Short mmCIF file of C-alpha atoms in Angstrom, two decimals:
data_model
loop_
_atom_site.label_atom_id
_atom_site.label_comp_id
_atom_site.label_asym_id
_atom_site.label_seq_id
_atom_site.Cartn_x
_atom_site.Cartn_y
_atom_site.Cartn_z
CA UNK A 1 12.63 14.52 -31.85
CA UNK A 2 12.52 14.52 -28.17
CA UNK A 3 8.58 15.26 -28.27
CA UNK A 4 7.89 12.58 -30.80
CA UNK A 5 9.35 10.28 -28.06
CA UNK A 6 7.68 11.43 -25.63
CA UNK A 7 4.22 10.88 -27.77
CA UNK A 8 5.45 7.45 -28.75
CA UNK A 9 6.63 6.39 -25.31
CA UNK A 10 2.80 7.19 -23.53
CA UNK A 11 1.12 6.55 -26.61
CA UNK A 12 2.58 3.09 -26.79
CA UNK A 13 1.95 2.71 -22.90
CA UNK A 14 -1.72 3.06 -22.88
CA UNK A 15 -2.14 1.31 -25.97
CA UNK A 16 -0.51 -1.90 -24.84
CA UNK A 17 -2.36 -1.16 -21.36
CA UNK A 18 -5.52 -1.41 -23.30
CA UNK A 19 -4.82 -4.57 -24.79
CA UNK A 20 -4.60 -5.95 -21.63
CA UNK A 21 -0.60 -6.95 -21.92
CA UNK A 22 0.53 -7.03 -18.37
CA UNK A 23 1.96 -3.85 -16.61
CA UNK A 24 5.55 -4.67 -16.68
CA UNK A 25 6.04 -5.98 -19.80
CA UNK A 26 4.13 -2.65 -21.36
CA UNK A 27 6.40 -0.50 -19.40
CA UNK A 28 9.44 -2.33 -20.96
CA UNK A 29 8.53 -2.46 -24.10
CA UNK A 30 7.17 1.19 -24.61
CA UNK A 31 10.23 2.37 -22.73
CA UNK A 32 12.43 0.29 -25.37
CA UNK A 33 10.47 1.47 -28.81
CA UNK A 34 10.39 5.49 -27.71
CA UNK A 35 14.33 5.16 -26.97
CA UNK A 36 15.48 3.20 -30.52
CA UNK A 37 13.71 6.34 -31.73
CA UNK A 38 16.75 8.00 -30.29
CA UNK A 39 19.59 5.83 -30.97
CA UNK A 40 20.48 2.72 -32.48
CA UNK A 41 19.58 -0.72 -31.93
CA UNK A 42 22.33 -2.44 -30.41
CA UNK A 43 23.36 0.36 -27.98
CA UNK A 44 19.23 1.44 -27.14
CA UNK A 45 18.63 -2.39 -26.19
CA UNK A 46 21.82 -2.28 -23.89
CA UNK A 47 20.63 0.91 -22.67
CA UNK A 48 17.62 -0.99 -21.68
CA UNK A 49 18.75 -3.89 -20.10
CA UNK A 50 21.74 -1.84 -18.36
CA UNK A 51 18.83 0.42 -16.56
CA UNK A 52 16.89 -2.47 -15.66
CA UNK A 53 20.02 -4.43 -14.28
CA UNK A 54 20.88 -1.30 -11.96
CA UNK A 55 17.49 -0.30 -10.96
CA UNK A 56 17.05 -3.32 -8.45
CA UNK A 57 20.79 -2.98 -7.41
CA UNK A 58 20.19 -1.61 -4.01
CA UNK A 59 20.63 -2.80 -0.38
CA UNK A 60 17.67 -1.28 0.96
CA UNK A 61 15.42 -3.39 -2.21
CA UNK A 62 16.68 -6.90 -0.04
CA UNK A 63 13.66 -5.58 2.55
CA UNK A 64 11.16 -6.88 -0.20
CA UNK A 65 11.75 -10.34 -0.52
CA UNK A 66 12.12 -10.88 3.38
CA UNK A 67 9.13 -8.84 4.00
CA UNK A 68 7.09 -10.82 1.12
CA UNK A 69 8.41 -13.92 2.98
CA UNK A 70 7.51 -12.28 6.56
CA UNK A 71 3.93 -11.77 5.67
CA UNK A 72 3.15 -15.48 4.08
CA UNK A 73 4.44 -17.17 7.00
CA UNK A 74 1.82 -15.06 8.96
CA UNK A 75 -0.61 -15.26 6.54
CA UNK A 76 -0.58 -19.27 7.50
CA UNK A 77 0.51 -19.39 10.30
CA UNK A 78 -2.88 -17.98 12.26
CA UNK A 79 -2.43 -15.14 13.36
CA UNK A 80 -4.81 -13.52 11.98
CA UNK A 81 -7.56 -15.29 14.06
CA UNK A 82 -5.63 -13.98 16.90
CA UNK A 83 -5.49 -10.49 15.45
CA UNK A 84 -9.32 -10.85 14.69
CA UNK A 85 -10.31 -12.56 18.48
CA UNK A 86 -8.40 -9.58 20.17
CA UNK A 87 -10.04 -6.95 17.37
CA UNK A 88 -13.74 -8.52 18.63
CA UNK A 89 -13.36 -8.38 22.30
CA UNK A 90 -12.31 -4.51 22.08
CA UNK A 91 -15.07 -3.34 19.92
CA UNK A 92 -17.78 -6.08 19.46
CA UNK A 93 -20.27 -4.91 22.14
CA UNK A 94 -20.81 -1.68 20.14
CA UNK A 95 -23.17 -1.36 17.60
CA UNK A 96 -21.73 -2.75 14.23
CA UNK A 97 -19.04 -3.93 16.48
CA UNK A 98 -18.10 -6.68 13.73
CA UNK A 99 -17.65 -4.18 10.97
CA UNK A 100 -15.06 -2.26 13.76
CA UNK A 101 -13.31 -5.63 14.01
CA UNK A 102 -13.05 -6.17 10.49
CA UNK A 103 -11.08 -3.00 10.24
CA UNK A 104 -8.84 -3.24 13.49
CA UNK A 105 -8.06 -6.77 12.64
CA UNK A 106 -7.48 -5.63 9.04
CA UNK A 107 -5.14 -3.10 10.17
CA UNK A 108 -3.48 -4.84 12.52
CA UNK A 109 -2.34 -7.75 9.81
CA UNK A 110 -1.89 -5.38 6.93
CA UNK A 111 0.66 -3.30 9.75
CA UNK A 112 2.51 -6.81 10.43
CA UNK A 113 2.04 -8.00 7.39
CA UNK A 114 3.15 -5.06 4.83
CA UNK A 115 0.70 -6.17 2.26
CA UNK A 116 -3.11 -5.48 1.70
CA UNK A 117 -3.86 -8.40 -0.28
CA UNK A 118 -2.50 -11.01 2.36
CA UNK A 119 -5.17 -8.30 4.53
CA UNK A 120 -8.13 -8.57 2.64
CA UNK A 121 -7.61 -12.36 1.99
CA UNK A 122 -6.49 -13.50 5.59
CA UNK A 123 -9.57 -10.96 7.38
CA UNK A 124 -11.99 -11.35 4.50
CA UNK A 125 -12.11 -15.23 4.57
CA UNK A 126 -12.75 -15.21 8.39
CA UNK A 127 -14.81 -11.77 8.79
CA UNK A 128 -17.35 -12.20 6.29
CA UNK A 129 -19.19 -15.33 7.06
CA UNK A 130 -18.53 -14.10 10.45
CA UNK A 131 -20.31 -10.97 9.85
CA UNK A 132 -23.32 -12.34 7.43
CA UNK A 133 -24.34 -14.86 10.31
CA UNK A 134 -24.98 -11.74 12.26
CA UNK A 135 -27.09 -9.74 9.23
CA UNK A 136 -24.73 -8.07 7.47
CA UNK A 137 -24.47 -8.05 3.97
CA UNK A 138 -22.15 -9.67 1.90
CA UNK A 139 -21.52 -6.79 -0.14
CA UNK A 140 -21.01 -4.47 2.57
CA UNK A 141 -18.42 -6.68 4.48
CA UNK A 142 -16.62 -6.59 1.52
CA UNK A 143 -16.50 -3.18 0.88
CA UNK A 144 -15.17 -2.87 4.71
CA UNK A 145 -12.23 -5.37 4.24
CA UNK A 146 -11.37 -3.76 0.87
CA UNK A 147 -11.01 -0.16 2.06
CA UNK A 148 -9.48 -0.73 5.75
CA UNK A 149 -6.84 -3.18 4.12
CA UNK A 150 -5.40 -0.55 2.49
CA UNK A 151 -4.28 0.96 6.26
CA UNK A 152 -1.57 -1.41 5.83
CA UNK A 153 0.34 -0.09 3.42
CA UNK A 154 0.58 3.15 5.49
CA UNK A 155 1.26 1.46 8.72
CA UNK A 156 4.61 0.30 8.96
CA UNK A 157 6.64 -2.21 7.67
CA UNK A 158 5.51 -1.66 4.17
CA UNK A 159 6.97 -2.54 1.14
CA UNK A 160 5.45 0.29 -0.94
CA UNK A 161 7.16 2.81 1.41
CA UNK A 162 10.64 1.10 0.68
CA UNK A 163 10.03 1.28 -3.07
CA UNK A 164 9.11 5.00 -2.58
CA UNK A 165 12.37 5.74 -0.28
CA UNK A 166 14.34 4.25 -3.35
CA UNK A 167 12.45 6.08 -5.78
CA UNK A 168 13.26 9.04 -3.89
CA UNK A 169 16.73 9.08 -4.81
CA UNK A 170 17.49 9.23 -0.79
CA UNK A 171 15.82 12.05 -0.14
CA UNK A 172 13.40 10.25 2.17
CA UNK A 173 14.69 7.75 4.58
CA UNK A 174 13.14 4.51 5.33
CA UNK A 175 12.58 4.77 8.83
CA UNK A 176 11.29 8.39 8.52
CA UNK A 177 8.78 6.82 6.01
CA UNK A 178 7.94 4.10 8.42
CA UNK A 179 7.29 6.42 11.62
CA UNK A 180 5.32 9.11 9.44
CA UNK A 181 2.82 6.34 8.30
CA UNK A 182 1.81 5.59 11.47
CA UNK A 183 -0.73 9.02 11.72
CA UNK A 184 -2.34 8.88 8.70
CA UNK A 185 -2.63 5.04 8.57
CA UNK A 186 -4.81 5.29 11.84
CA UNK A 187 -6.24 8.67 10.87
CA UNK A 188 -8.37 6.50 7.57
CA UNK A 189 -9.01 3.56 9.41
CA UNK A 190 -10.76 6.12 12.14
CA UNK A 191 -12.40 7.87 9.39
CA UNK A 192 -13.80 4.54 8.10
CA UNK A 193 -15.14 3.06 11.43
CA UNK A 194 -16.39 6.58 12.01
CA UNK A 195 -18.80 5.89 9.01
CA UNK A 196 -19.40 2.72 9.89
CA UNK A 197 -20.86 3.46 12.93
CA UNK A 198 -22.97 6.08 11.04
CA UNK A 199 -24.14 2.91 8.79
CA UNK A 200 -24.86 1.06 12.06
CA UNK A 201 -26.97 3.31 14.01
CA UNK A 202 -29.13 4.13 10.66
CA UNK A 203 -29.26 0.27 10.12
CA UNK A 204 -29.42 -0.77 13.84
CA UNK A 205 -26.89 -3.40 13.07
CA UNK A 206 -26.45 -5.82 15.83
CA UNK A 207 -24.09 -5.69 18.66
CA UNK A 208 -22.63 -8.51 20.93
CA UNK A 209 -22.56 -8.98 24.52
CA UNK A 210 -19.41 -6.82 26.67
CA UNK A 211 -16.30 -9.21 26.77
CA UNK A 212 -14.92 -9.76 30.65
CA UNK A 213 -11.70 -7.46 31.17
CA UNK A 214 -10.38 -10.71 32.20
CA UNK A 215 -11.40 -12.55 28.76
CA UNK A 216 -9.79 -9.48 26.60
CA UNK A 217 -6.38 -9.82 28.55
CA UNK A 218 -6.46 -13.56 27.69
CA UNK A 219 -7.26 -12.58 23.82
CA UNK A 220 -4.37 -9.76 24.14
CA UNK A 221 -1.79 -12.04 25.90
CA UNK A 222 -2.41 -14.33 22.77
CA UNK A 223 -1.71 -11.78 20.29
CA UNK A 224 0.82 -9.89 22.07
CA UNK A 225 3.87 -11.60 20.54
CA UNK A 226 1.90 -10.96 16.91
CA UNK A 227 2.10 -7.25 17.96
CA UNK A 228 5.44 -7.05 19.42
CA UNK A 229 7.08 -7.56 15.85
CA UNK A 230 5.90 -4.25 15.05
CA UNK A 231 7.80 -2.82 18.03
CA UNK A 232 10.64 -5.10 17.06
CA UNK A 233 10.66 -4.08 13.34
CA UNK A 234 9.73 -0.28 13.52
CA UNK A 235 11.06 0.42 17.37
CA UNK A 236 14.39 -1.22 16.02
CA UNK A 237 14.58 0.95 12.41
CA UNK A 238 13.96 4.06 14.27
CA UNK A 239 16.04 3.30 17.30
CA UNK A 240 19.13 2.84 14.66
CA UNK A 241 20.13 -0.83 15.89
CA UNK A 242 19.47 -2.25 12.61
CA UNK A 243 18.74 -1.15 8.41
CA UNK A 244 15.43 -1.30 7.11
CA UNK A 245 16.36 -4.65 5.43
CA UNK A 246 18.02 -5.94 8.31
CA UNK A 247 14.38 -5.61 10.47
CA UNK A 248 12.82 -7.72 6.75
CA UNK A 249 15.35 -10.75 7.98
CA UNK A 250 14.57 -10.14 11.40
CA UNK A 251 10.65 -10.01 10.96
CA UNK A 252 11.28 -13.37 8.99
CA UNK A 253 13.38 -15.46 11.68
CA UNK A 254 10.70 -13.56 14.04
CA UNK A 255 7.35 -15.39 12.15
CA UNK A 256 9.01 -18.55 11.54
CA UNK A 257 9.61 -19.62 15.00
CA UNK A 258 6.62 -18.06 16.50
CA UNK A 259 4.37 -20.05 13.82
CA UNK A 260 6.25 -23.07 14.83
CA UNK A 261 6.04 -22.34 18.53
CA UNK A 262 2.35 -21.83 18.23
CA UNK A 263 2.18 -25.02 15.88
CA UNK A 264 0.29 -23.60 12.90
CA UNK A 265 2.86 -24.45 10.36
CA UNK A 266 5.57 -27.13 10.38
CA UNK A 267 8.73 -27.44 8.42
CA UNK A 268 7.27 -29.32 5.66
CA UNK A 269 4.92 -25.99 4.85
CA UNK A 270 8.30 -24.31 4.19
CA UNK A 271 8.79 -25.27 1.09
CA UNK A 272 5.83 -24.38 -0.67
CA UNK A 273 5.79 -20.84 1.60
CA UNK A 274 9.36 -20.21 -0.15
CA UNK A 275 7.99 -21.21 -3.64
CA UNK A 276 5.24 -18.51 -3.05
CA UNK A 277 7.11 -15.98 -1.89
CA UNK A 278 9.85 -16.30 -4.45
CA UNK A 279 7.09 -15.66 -7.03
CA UNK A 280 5.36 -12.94 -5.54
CA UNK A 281 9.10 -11.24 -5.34
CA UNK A 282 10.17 -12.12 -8.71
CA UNK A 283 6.83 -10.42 -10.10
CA UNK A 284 7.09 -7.12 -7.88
CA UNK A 285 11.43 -7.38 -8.82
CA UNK A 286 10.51 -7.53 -12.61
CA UNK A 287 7.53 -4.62 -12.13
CA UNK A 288 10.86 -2.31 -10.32
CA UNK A 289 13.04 -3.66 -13.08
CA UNK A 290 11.05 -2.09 -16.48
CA UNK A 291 9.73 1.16 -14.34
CA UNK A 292 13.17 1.71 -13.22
CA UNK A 293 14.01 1.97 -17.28
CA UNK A 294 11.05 4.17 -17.88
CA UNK A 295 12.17 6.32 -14.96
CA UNK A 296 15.28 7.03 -16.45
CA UNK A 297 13.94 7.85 -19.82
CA UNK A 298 11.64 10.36 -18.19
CA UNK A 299 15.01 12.04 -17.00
CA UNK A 300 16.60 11.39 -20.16
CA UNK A 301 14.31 13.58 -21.81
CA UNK A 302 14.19 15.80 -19.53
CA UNK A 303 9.96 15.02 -18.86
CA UNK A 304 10.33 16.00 -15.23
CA UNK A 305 11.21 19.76 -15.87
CA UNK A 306 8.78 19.64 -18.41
CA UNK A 307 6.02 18.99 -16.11
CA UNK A 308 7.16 21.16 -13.48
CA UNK A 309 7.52 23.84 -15.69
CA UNK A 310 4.28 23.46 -16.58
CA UNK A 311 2.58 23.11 -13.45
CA UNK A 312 4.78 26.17 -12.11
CA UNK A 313 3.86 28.21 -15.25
CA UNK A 314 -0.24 27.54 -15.23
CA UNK A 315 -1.07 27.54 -11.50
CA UNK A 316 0.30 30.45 -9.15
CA UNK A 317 -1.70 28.75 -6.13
CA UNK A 318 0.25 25.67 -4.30
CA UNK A 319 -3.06 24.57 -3.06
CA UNK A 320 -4.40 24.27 -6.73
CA UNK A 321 -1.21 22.47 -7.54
CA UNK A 322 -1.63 19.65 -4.88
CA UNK A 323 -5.56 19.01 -5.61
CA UNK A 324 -3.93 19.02 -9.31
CA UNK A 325 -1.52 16.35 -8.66
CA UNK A 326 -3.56 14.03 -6.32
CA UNK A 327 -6.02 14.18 -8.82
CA UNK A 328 -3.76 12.79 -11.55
CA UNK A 329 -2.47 10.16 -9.32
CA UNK A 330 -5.43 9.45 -8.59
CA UNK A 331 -6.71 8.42 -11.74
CA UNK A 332 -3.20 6.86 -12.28
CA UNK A 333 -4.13 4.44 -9.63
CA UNK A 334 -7.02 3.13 -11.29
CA UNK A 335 -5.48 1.71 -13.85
CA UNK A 336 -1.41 1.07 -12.83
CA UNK A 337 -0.44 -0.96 -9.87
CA UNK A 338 1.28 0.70 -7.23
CA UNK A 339 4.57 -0.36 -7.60
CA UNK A 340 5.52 1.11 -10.92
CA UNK A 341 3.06 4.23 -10.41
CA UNK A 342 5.37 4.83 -7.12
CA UNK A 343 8.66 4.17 -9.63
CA UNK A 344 7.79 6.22 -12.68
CA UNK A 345 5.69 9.18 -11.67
CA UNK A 346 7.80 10.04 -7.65
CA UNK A 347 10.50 11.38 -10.29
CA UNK A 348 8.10 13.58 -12.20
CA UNK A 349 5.99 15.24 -9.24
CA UNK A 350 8.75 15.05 -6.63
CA UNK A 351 10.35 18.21 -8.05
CA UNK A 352 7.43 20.01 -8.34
CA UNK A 353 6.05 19.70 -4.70
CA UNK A 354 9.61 20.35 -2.84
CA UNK A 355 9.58 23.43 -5.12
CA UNK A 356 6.23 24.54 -3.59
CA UNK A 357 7.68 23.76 -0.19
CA UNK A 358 6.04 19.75 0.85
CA UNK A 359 8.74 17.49 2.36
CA UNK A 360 9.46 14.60 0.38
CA UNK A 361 8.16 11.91 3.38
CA UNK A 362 5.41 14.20 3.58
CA UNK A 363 4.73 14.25 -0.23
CA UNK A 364 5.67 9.86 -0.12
CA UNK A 365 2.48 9.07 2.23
CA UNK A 366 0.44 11.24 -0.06
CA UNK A 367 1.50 9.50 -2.81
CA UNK A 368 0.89 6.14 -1.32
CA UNK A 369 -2.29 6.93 -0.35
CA UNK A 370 -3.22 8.03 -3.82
CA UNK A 371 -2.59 4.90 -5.25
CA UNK A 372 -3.95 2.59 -2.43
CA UNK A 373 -7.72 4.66 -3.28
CA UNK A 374 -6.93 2.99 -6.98
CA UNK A 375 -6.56 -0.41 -5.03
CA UNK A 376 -10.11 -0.06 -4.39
CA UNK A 377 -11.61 0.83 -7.83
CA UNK A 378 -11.87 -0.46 -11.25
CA UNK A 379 -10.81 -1.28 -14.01
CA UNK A 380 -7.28 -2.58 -12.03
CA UNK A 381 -8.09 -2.57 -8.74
CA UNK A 382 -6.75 -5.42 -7.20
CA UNK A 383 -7.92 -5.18 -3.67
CA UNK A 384 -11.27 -4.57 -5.12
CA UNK A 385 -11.20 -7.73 -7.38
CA UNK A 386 -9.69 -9.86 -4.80
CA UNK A 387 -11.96 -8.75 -1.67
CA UNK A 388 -15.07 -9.30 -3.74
CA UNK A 389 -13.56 -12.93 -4.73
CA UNK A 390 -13.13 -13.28 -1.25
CA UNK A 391 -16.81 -12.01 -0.17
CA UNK A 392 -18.12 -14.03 -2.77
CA UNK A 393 -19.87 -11.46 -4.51
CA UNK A 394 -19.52 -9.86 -8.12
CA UNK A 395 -17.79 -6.58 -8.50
CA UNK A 396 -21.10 -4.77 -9.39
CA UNK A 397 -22.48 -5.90 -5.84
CA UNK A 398 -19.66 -4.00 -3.87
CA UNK A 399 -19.63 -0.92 -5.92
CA UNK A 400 -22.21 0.82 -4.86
CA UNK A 401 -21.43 0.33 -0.68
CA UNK A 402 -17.86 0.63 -1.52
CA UNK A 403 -18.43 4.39 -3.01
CA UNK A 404 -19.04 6.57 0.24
CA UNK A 405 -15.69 4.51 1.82
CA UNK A 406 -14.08 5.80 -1.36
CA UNK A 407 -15.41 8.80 -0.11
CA UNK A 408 -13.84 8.97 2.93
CA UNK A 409 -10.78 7.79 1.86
CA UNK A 410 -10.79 10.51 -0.65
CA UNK A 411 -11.62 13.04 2.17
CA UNK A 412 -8.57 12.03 4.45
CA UNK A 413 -6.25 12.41 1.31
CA UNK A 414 -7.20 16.37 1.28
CA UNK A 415 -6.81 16.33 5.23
CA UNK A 416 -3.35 14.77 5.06
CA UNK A 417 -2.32 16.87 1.41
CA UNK A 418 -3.37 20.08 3.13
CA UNK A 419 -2.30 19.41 6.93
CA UNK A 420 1.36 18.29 6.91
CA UNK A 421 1.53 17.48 10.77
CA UNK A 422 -0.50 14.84 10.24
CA UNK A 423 2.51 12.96 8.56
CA UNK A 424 5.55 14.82 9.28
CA UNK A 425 4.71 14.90 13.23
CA UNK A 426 6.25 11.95 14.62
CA UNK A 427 9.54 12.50 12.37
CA UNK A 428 10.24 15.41 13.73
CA UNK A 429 9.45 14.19 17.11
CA UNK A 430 12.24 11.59 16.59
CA UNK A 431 14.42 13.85 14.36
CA UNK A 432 13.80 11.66 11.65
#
């Protein structure tokens, strides 16, 4: 009986994915029909609701909301033209030095920010006309802002990192999550410019004229108090003064009154900010809800061994076993947002990897970075869809640039799988 369920509970999954029913509401549902296979009616839909009640009962889950609310206030509240003036007088006078800005600015709000949609929407909008009125394409800017907004969500504070620590079941902390991102986040968006530079020499993009030391302190003193909430928010996790979701209400009070202060946003733009915010949560809450009742179901029957068994049975090498794994996440991420992907499948592979010897923060970034490579592609991809919105251009136009990114994204995915220092160096710096 327990494999019929198991057949029914994917089977169900995909098919409802196919028919284009949205990701949460699949989850639930499929989760619900392969358990009343199981037992009754009355007690399976309790079951159900019971699991999704305590899934988002957790202190550390408060982070979300403030973060959400953290990153729309900065989303209007300019300072990303900060971000993006500071980006351009570091990098601009080298060749392609636009491209280089696109991804340092897009870093540096995805970091602050926690998101990579309030990235590639806040540094697309301004970066792309930006970048065509100095020849380059459309279709390439786009594929920049898609791929380097993704840096982000590895660069701490950042929301998918907090739904992983839960995920977890404890086994990796918060702040050890937050201080191991920092590497690898900086490692791809490295690994990108580096291309881009190949891209500009080939296609002797332009460059602009050398900014004045003088200018680029005036641009840095400007977006110095952007940048110190990253000190505040990751210096203050990892110093032990205050929780993860403590910093979230921090970085909130933090944006609010330096928007006001710098007079982007007045209190009557709180409202609707709120109203935003409170529907991006209630989406991502509901998304943790349902996965948090397919999670359990895995456990309930027992799917987790199964697959480890498996794995541990059919491959001797642990090398084999990784490109194994990243290579079914990373189809995974093509077609399931991040959130539940993070949810359902951390309790299915998380067994297998500590058994071959990865730490779980270790195996947490790899995970991440997985999924934020299925940001970028079709048919879900919702960086993709909403960076090419953003350009302007159709999805078919940014494919083909946006492949040899994926490329290197791909490529610093094997580095970071394969070369655990890259992550786990910094927590064990700080005993983390």
């Amino acid at each position: 009986m327990e494999v019929i369920s198991i057949i029914v509970l994917f089977a169900s999954f995909f098919t409802l994915l196919m028919l284009k029913v949205p990701v949460a509401y699949s989850i639930g549902i499929s989760t619900t029909i392969s358990l009343l296979l199981n037992i009754d009616k009355l007690p399976g839909l309790t079951t159900v609701a019971q699991r999704m009640t305590t899934g988002i009962d957790s202190f550390a889950l408060l982070a979300i909301p403030f973060f959400v609310l953290a990153g729309e206030i900065m989303k209007r509240g300019g300072i990303a033209n900060r971000l993006i003036n500071f980006a351009k007088s570091l990098v601009a006078s080298l060749p392609g030095g636009l491209a280089y800005v696109n991804v340092l600015a897009s870093m540096l709000f995805g970091a602050i920010s926690g998101s990579a949609i309030a990235a590639t929407s806040a540094i697309g909008s301004i970066m792309t006309d930006r970048m065509e009125e100095e020849g380059y394409p459309r279709e390439f800017s786009a594929s920049v802002n898609i791929t380097s907004s993704t840096t982000g969500l590895l660069i701490p504070p950042s929301n998918i990192l907090i739904v992983y620590a839960l995920a977890s079941g404890g086994t990796a902390s918060v702040a050890a999550l937050f201080i191991a991102g920092y590497l690898p986040g900086i490692l791809l968006g490295v690994a990108i410019m580096s291309y881009i530079a190949f891209v500009a020499i080939t296609r002797k993009f332009a460059k602009g004229s050398r900014v004045p030391l003088a200018l680029i302190w005036t641009y840095f003193r400007k977006a110095f108090f952007s940048l110190l909430l990253l000190v505040i928010v990751v210096g203050g996790i990892v110093a032990g003064i205050f929780t993860a979701t403590e910093a979230s209400a921090i970085a909130v009070l933090y944006a609010a009154v330096l928007a006001l202060v710098y007079g982007d946003i007045t209190t009557k733009d709180f409202p609707d900010i709120l109203l935003t915010s409170a529907k991006t949560t209630a989406v991502v809450m509901f998304l943790i809800c349902t996965s948090m009742a397919m999670s359990w179901l895995f456990s309930f029957e027992g799917i987790p061994e199964l697959i480890s068994g498996f794995l541990l049975e059919q491959f001797s090498n642990k090398i084999v076993i990784f490109l194994v794994i990243n290579l079914v996440l990373l189809i995974i991420g093509t077609f399931m947002d991040m959130t539940p992907a993070v949810l359902i499948f951390t309790p299915i592979f998380l067994p297998v990897v500590v058994a071959l010897g990865m730490h779980p923060v270790h195996f947490g970034i790899v995970l991440v970075l997985n999924l934020c490579i299925g940001l970028c592609t079709p048919p879900v991809g919702t960086i993709l869809f909403v960076g090419s919105g953003i350009a302007n251009v159709s999805v078919s136009q940014v494919v083909k640039p946006l492949l040899p990114f994926l490329l290197i994204m791909v490529i610093v995915l094997l580095l970071i799988t394969y070369i655990p220092e890259i992550s786990m160096y910094l927590p064990r710096l700080f005993d983390l």
